[in-house]
Coordinates of C-alpha atoms and ligand atoms in Angstrom, one line a residue:
M1 CA 125.8 90.7 128.9
D2 CA 129.5 91.6 129.0
L3 CA 130.3 94.4 126.6
T4 CA 134.0 94.6 127.3
V5 CA 136.0 94.2 124.1
S6 CA 139.0 92.0 124.6
E7 CA 142.4 92.8 123.3
T8 CA 142.2 89.8 121.0
D9 CA 139.0 91.2 119.4
D10 CA 140.5 94.6 119.0
K11 CA 143.5 93.1 117.2
F12 CA 141.1 91.1 115.1
R13 CA 139.2 94.2 114.1
A14 CA 142.5 96.0 113.2
E15 CA 143.5 93.0 111.1
V16 CA 140.2 92.9 109.2
R17 CA 140.2 96.7 108.7
E18 CA 143.7 96.6 107.3
W19 CA 143.1 93.7 104.9
L20 CA 139.9 95.2 103.6
A21 CA 141.6 98.6 103.1
A22 CA 144.4 97.0 101.2
N23 CA 142.2 94.7 99.1
R24 CA 139.1 96.7 98.5
P25 CA 137.7 96.1 95.0
A26 CA 136.7 99.1 92.8
L27 CA 133.4 100.5 94.1
P28 CA 130.5 100.7 93.4
M29 CA 130.3 97.2 91.8
P30 CA 127.7 96.5 89.2
S31 CA 124.6 94.8 90.8
G32 CA 125.1 91.3 92.1
D33 CA 121.7 90.4 90.7
S34 CA 122.7 91.1 87.1
A35 CA 124.5 89.0 84.4
R36 CA 127.1 91.7 84.2
G37 CA 127.6 92.0 88.0
V38 CA 127.7 88.3 89.1
P39 CA 131.2 87.5 87.7
V40 CA 132.6 90.7 89.3
H41 CA 131.1 89.7 92.7
L42 CA 132.3 86.1 92.3
E43 CA 135.8 87.3 91.8
W44 CA 135.7 89.5 94.9
E45 CA 134.2 86.8 97.0
R46 CA 136.8 84.3 95.8
R47 CA 139.4 86.7 96.9
L48 CA 137.8 86.9 100.3
F49 CA 137.8 83.1 100.5
D50 CA 141.4 82.7 99.4
A51 CA 142.5 85.1 102.2
G52 CA 140.4 83.3 104.8
W53 CA 137.8 86.1 105.2
S54 CA 134.8 84.5 103.6
V55 CA 133.3 82.6 106.6
V56 CA 135.4 83.6 109.6
S57 CA 133.3 81.8 112.2
W58 CA 133.4 78.4 110.4
P59 CA 135.9 75.7 111.3
E60 CA 139.2 76.0 109.4
H61 CA 138.6 72.7 107.8
F62 CA 135.7 74.3 105.8
G63 CA 137.6 77.5 104.9
G64 CA 136.9 79.5 108.1
R65 CA 139.1 80.8 110.9
D66 CA 137.3 79.1 113.9
C67 CA 136.4 82.7 115.1
S68 CA 133.7 83.4 117.7
L69 CA 130.3 84.8 116.8
W70 CA 131.5 88.1 118.3
Q71 CA 134.4 88.2 115.9
W72 CA 132.1 87.4 113.0
L73 CA 130.0 90.4 114.1
I74 CA 133.2 92.5 114.1
F75 CA 134.0 91.3 110.6
E76 CA 130.6 92.2 109.4
E77 CA 130.8 95.7 110.9
E78 CA 134.1 96.3 109.2
Y79 CA 132.9 94.9 105.9
Y80 CA 129.9 97.2 105.7
R81 CA 131.9 100.2 107.2
A82 CA 134.2 99.8 104.2
G83 CA 131.1 100.2 101.9
L84 CA 131.4 96.7 100.5
P85 CA 128.4 95.0 98.9
Q86 CA 126.0 92.3 100.0
R87 CA 127.4 88.9 99.2
V88 CA 126.1 86.9 96.2
A89 CA 127.0 83.8 98.3
Q90 CA 124.6 84.9 101.1
N91 CA 121.8 82.4 100.6
G92 CA 124.4 79.6 100.9
I93 CA 126.7 80.9 103.6
F94 CA 124.1 82.6 105.8
L95 CA 121.0 80.5 105.3
L96 CA 121.8 77.0 104.2
A97 CA 125.2 76.7 106.0
P98 CA 123.9 77.0 109.6
T99 CA 121.2 74.4 108.7
L100 CA 123.9 72.1 107.2
F101 CA 126.0 72.4 110.4
E102 CA 122.9 71.5 112.4
F103 CA 121.2 68.8 110.4
G104 CA 123.7 67.8 107.6
T105 CA 125.5 64.5 107.5
P106 CA 129.3 64.6 107.6
D107 CA 129.2 63.6 103.9
Q108 CA 126.9 66.6 103.0
Q109 CA 129.1 69.0 105.0
E110 CA 132.2 67.7 103.2
R111 CA 130.7 68.0 99.8
Y112 CA 129.1 71.4 100.1
L113 CA 130.4 73.7 102.8
R114 CA 133.9 74.5 101.5
R115 CA 132.7 74.8 97.9
M116 CA 129.9 77.2 99.0
A117 CA 132.3 79.4 100.9
A118 CA 134.6 79.5 97.9
V119 CA 131.6 80.4 95.6
E120 CA 132.3 77.3 93.5
D121 CA 128.7 76.4 94.1
L122 CA 126.1 79.2 94.3
W123 CA 122.9 78.4 96.2
C124 CA 119.3 79.7 95.9
Q125 CA 116.3 79.1 98.1
G126 CA 113.4 77.2 96.7
W127 CA 110.4 77.6 99.0
S128 CA 107.8 79.9 97.5
E129 CA 105.4 78.7 94.8
P130 CA 102.7 80.5 92.9
E131 CA 100.1 79.3 95.3
A132 CA 102.3 79.1 98.4
G133 CA 103.9 82.2 99.8
S134 CA 102.9 83.1 103.3
D135 CA 101.0 79.8 103.6
L136 CA 104.1 77.8 102.7
A137 CA 102.7 74.5 104.0
A138 CA 100.3 74.7 101.0
L139 CA 103.1 74.0 98.6
R140 CA 102.4 71.5 95.8
S141 CA 105.8 70.8 94.2
R142 CA 106.3 67.1 94.9
A143 CA 109.0 64.5 95.1
E144 CA 108.3 61.0 93.9
R145 CA 110.4 58.0 94.9
D146 CA 112.9 56.5 92.4
E147 CA 113.8 53.2 94.0
Q148 CA 116.0 52.1 91.1
R149 CA 118.4 55.0 91.4
G150 CA 118.1 55.4 95.2
G151 CA 116.5 58.9 95.3
W152 CA 113.7 61.2 94.3
R153 CA 112.3 62.8 91.2
L154 CA 111.1 66.4 91.6
Y155 CA 108.1 67.9 89.8
G156 CA 106.5 71.4 90.1
Q157 CA 107.4 75.1 90.1
K158 CA 109.3 77.3 92.5
C159 CA 109.2 81.1 92.2
W160 CA 110.9 84.2 93.5
S161 CA 114.2 82.4 93.8
T162 CA 116.6 85.2 94.5
R163 CA 119.6 85.1 92.1
G164 CA 118.2 81.7 90.8
A165 CA 119.2 82.7 87.3
Y166 CA 122.8 82.5 88.3
C167 CA 122.9 79.6 90.8
T168 CA 124.2 76.1 90.4
H169 CA 122.2 74.6 93.4
M170 CA 119.0 75.1 95.2
F171 CA 117.9 74.1 98.7
G172 CA 114.2 73.5 98.5
I173 CA 111.2 71.8 100.2
F174 CA 109.0 69.4 98.3
R175 CA 106.0 67.3 99.2
T176 CA 106.8 63.7 99.8
G177 CA 103.5 63.0 101.7
A178 CA 99.9 63.6 100.9
P179 CA 98.8 67.3 100.5
E180 CA 96.5 67.1 103.6
E181 CA 99.5 66.3 105.7
R182 CA 100.5 70.0 105.3
H183 CA 103.6 70.6 107.4
N184 CA 104.3 67.0 108.1
G185 CA 104.6 65.7 104.5
L186 CA 107.5 67.8 103.4
T187 CA 111.2 67.0 102.8
Y188 CA 114.2 69.3 102.4
F189 CA 116.4 68.6 99.4
L190 CA 119.8 69.8 98.2
I191 CA 119.4 70.0 94.4
D192 CA 121.9 70.3 91.6
L193 CA 120.1 72.7 89.1
R194 CA 122.4 71.7 86.2
Q195 CA 120.3 68.9 84.8
P196 CA 118.1 68.8 81.7
E197 CA 114.9 68.2 83.8
V198 CA 115.3 71.7 85.4
T199 CA 114.3 74.9 83.5
V200 CA 115.3 78.2 85.1
R201 CA 113.5 81.3 83.8
P202 CA 114.9 84.7 84.9
V203 CA 112.3 87.2 86.1
A204 CA 113.2 90.9 85.9
R205 CA 112.6 93.1 88.9
L206 CA 111.2 96.6 88.7
D207 CA 114.8 97.9 88.9
G208 CA 115.6 96.0 85.7
D209 CA 117.9 93.3 87.2
D210 CA 117.1 89.6 86.7
G211 CA 117.0 89.3 90.5
F212 CA 114.6 86.4 90.6
A213 CA 113.9 83.2 88.8
D214 CA 111.0 80.8 88.3
V215 CA 112.4 77.3 88.5
F216 CA 110.5 74.4 86.9
F217 CA 111.1 70.7 87.7
D218 CA 110.1 68.0 85.4
G219 CA 111.5 64.8 86.9
A220 CA 114.9 66.2 88.1
F221 CA 116.8 63.7 90.2
V222 CA 118.0 64.1 93.8
S223 CA 119.8 61.2 95.5
D224 CA 119.0 60.0 99.0
A225 CA 122.3 61.4 100.1
D226 CA 120.9 64.9 99.4
V227 CA 118.0 64.8 101.7
L228 CA 118.7 67.3 104.5
G229 CA 117.3 65.9 107.8
A230 CA 114.8 63.1 107.6
V231 CA 112.2 62.4 104.9
G232 CA 108.9 64.1 106.0
R233 CA 110.8 66.4 108.5
G234 CA 111.4 69.2 105.9
W235 CA 109.2 71.8 107.8
H236 CA 111.2 71.4 110.9
V237 CA 114.5 71.8 109.1
A238 CA 113.2 74.7 107.0
M239 CA 112.2 76.6 110.2
A240 CA 115.9 76.4 111.2
T241 CA 116.8 78.1 107.9
A242 CA 114.0 80.7 108.5
G243 CA 115.5 81.5 111.9
S244 CA 118.8 82.3 110.2
E245 CA 117.1 84.4 107.5
R246 CA 115.2 86.5 110.0
T247 CA 117.9 87.5 112.3
L248 CA 121.6 88.0 112.8
S249 CA 122.9 85.5 110.2
L250 CA 121.4 87.1 107.1
R251 CA 121.1 90.6 108.6
S252 CA 124.0 91.4 110.9
P253 CA 123.8 94.8 112.6
G254 CA 126.9 96.1 110.8
R255 CA 124.9 96.6 107.7
F256 CA 122.6 99.0 109.4
T257 CA 125.1 100.8 111.7
A258 CA 127.2 101.5 108.6
S259 CA 124.2 102.9 106.7
A260 CA 123.2 105.0 109.8
D261 CA 126.7 106.5 110.0
R262 CA 126.5 107.3 106.3
L263 CA 123.1 109.0 106.8
V264 CA 124.6 111.2 109.6
S265 CA 127.4 112.2 107.2
L266 CA 124.9 112.9 104.5
L267 CA 123.0 115.3 106.8
R268 CA 126.2 117.0 108.0
S269 CA 127.3 117.6 104.4
S270 CA 124.0 119.1 103.3
A271 CA 123.1 122.7 102.7
P272 CA 122.4 124.6 106.0
Q273 CA 118.6 124.8 105.5
V274 CA 118.6 121.0 105.2
R275 CA 121.1 120.4 108.0
D276 CA 119.2 122.6 110.4
D277 CA 115.7 121.3 109.6
P278 CA 114.5 120.0 113.0
R279 CA 112.3 117.2 111.5
L280 CA 115.2 115.8 109.4
R281 CA 117.6 116.0 112.4
V282 CA 115.1 114.0 114.5
A283 CA 114.5 111.5 111.8
V284 CA 118.3 111.0 111.3
A285 CA 118.8 110.6 115.0
D286 CA 116.0 108.1 115.2
S287 CA 117.5 105.9 112.5
W288 CA 120.9 106.1 114.1
M289 CA 119.5 105.1 117.5
A290 CA 117.4 102.3 115.9
A291 CA 120.5 100.9 114.2
R292 CA 122.4 101.0 117.6
A293 CA 119.4 99.4 119.3
Y294 CA 119.5 96.5 116.8
K295 CA 123.2 96.1 117.4
L296 CA 122.7 96.0 121.2
S297 CA 119.7 93.5 120.9
T298 CA 121.9 91.3 118.7
D299 CA 124.7 91.4 121.3
A300 CA 122.1 90.2 123.8
L301 CA 121.0 87.5 121.5
V302 CA 124.6 86.4 120.8
T303 CA 125.2 86.3 124.5
R304 CA 122.3 83.9 124.9
I305 CA 123.4 81.8 121.9
A306 CA 126.9 81.5 123.4
D307 CA 125.3 80.2 126.6
G308 CA 123.6 77.5 124.5
A309 CA 120.2 79.0 123.9
S310 CA 118.5 78.8 120.5
V311 CA 116.7 81.7 118.8
G312 CA 113.2 80.4 118.0
A313 CA 110.3 82.7 117.5
E314 CA 112.3 85.7 118.7
A315 CA 113.8 85.8 115.2
S316 CA 110.5 87.3 114.1
L317 CA 111.0 90.3 116.4
S318 CA 114.4 91.0 114.9
K319 CA 113.0 90.6 111.4
V320 CA 110.2 93.2 111.9
F321 CA 112.7 95.6 113.6
W322 CA 115.5 95.5 110.9
S323 CA 113.2 95.6 108.0
E324 CA 111.3 98.6 109.3
L325 CA 114.5 100.3 110.3
D326 CA 115.9 99.8 106.8
V327 CA 112.9 101.4 105.2
A328 CA 112.8 104.4 107.6
L329 CA 116.6 105.0 107.2
H330 CA 116.4 105.1 103.4
E331 CA 113.3 107.2 103.4
T332 CA 115.1 109.7 105.6
A333 CA 118.1 109.7 103.3
L334 CA 115.9 110.5 100.3
A335 CA 114.2 113.3 102.3
V336 CA 117.6 114.8 103.2
Q337 CA 118.6 114.7 99.5
G338 CA 115.3 116.1 98.3
P339 CA 114.9 116.1 94.5
D340 CA 118.6 115.2 94.1
A341 CA 117.7 111.7 95.4
A342 CA 116.6 110.8 91.9
L343 CA 120.2 111.3 90.7
D344 CA 121.8 109.3 93.5
D345 CA 122.0 105.6 92.6
E346 CA 123.3 104.3 95.9
W347 CA 120.6 105.6 98.2
M348 CA 117.8 105.1 95.7
R349 CA 118.7 101.5 95.0
G350 CA 119.1 100.9 98.7
Y351 CA 115.6 102.3 99.2
E352 CA 114.1 100.1 96.4
F353 CA 115.7 97.0 98.1
A354 CA 114.7 98.1 101.6
L355 CA 111.1 98.1 100.4
A356 CA 111.3 94.4 99.9
G357 CA 112.5 93.8 103.5
P358 CA 109.0 93.6 105.0
I359 CA 108.1 91.0 102.4
Y360 CA 111.0 88.5 102.0
A361 CA 112.0 86.1 104.8
G362 CA 108.2 85.9 105.6
T363 CA 106.1 89.0 105.5
N364 CA 106.0 91.3 108.5
E365 CA 102.2 90.5 108.9
I366 CA 103.1 86.9 109.3
Q367 CA 106.0 87.7 111.7
R368 CA 103.5 89.7 113.8
N369 CA 101.2 86.7 113.9
I370 CA 104.1 84.6 115.1
I371 CA 105.0 87.2 117.8
A372 CA 101.4 87.4 118.9
E373 CA 100.8 83.6 119.1
R374 CA 104.2 82.2 120.2
L375 CA 105.9 85.0 122.1
L376 CA 102.8 86.7 123.6
G377 CA 100.6 83.7 123.9
L378 CA 97.6 85.4 122.3
P379 CA 94.8 83.2 120.9
R380 CA 94.9 82.5 117.1
R381 CA 91.6 84.3 116.6
Ligands
FAD1 C1 113.2 90.5 97.4 C2 112.5 89.2 97.6 C3 113.3 88.0 97.6 C4 112.7 86.8 97.7 N1 113.5 85.7 97.7 C5 112.9 84.4 97.8 C6 113.7 83.3 97.6 O1 114.9 83.3 97.3 N2 113.1 82.1 97.7 C7 111.8 81.9 97.9 O2 111.4 80.8 98.0 N3 111.0 83.0 98.1 C8 111.5 84.3 98.0 N4 110.7 85.4 98.1 C9 109.3 85.2 98.2 C10 108.8 85.6 99.6 O3 109.1 84.6 100.5 C11 107.2 85.7 99.5 O4 107.0 86.9 98.7 C12 106.6 85.9 100.8 O5 106.7 84.7 101.6 C13 105.1 86.3 100.7 O6 104.4 85.4 99.9 P1 103.6 85.9 98.6 O7 104.4 86.9 97.8 O8 103.0 84.7 98.0 O9 102.4 86.8 99.3 P2 101.0 86.3 100.0 O10 101.3 85.1 100.8 O11 100.1 86.1 98.8 O12 100.7 87.5 100.8 C14 100.0 88.7 100.3 C15 99.7 89.7 101.4 O13 98.8 89.0 102.4 C16 99.3 89.0 103.7 N5 98.9 87.8 104.4 C17 98.9 86.5 103.9 N6 98.5 85.7 104.8 C18 98.3 86.4 106.0 C19 97.9 86.0 107.3 N7 97.7 84.8 107.6 N8 97.8 87.0 108.2 C20 98.0 88.3 107.9 N9 98.4 88.7 106.6 C21 98.6 87.7 105.7 C22 100.8 89.1 103.5 O14 101.5 89.6 104.6 C23 101.0 90.0 102.3 O15 100.9 91.3 102.7 C24 111.3 86.7 97.9 C25 110.5 87.8 98.0 C26 111.1 89.1 97.8 C27 110.2 90.3 97.8

């Protein structure tokens, strides 16, 4: 792994930093999971797109800058260092887009990528169902053939769709084969939610935001041109999306190194009896080192990806690591603040969201099963 930073990358970092400093929106923004916050975030993300900073590693043709993955990591570091918020476009640009680049037809890429980067379309993920979470292959929502129109009719219910209440599109997996086919009878669809046969019901989270949606399908239409990958190969395509969700694409290290730096500043600016508490000092140092370790392991991963390797089951190791790191880091921040934590919206909301990390993108128990079976080669039972 070559850790030398090139002059070009240094210049790139300086350019990003300068642009973000000059164009930073008013912070903090209202939550991007609320009706009040979504338009504010959309405006900010459009500004990013117009200036060419939305998706730096994509080809220029789709609104990017043709940058390397290393430069994308630099962009992310600077973005979070500036205290900027998680993107409302994230499920599109960080989860679906890598899958579209890998499996999408040229027509699908033309129709969706640029609009997604410009937040003209907002995408949510439609995998979980009331009876299919960890055991995703048990899903029952189905697609029935509509020969006359050249496509499929969707029936069933998806749940936990993040930001679903505000999205125009969903990428989802539906059963096109028999239920007993499990993983083999699934197909990955790109769905326009703006049709009368779709009902979106917002679901409030404990923090009060309508962060989720239940989405009901009652014969919604998807054309053959919107099948991603082959019919019946949805599981295979979905696992590529899961790989992006569990590691660097959704959770770049910049997010954690920035929080760890803020945690160090929080401790340093605390009252002497807090600042000098050895347990807190050790906990802060642990979080800071874990964030650095995640950065270094991501650097190693990017080196391998640049050499042509794919991520595979290793993504599960990353997922367990960043989600546990995020919880520990926020717990430490609350301990440093003591009772004042209840008055601090930023760390408290960060903590509430961190608690979901071991659940979404596949629970950590499931990731440990994957690590045991596929990386360590242990028996299933
Ligand atoms: C913040 C957040 C955002 C989300 N966003 C989306 C989204 O946008 N789209 C979407 O489709 N879904 C989304 N989800 C849903 C998420 O993918 C599921 O919650 C997750 O897959 C777990 O499924 P479940 O909730 O049905 O729990 P279950 O599958 O019922 O699991 C319950 C418990 O049992 C454990 N368990 C289950 N099976 C096993 C096993 N074989 N071995 C060991 N332990 C096991 C689990 O680890 C868990 O602790 C989101 C969830 C959260 C919290």
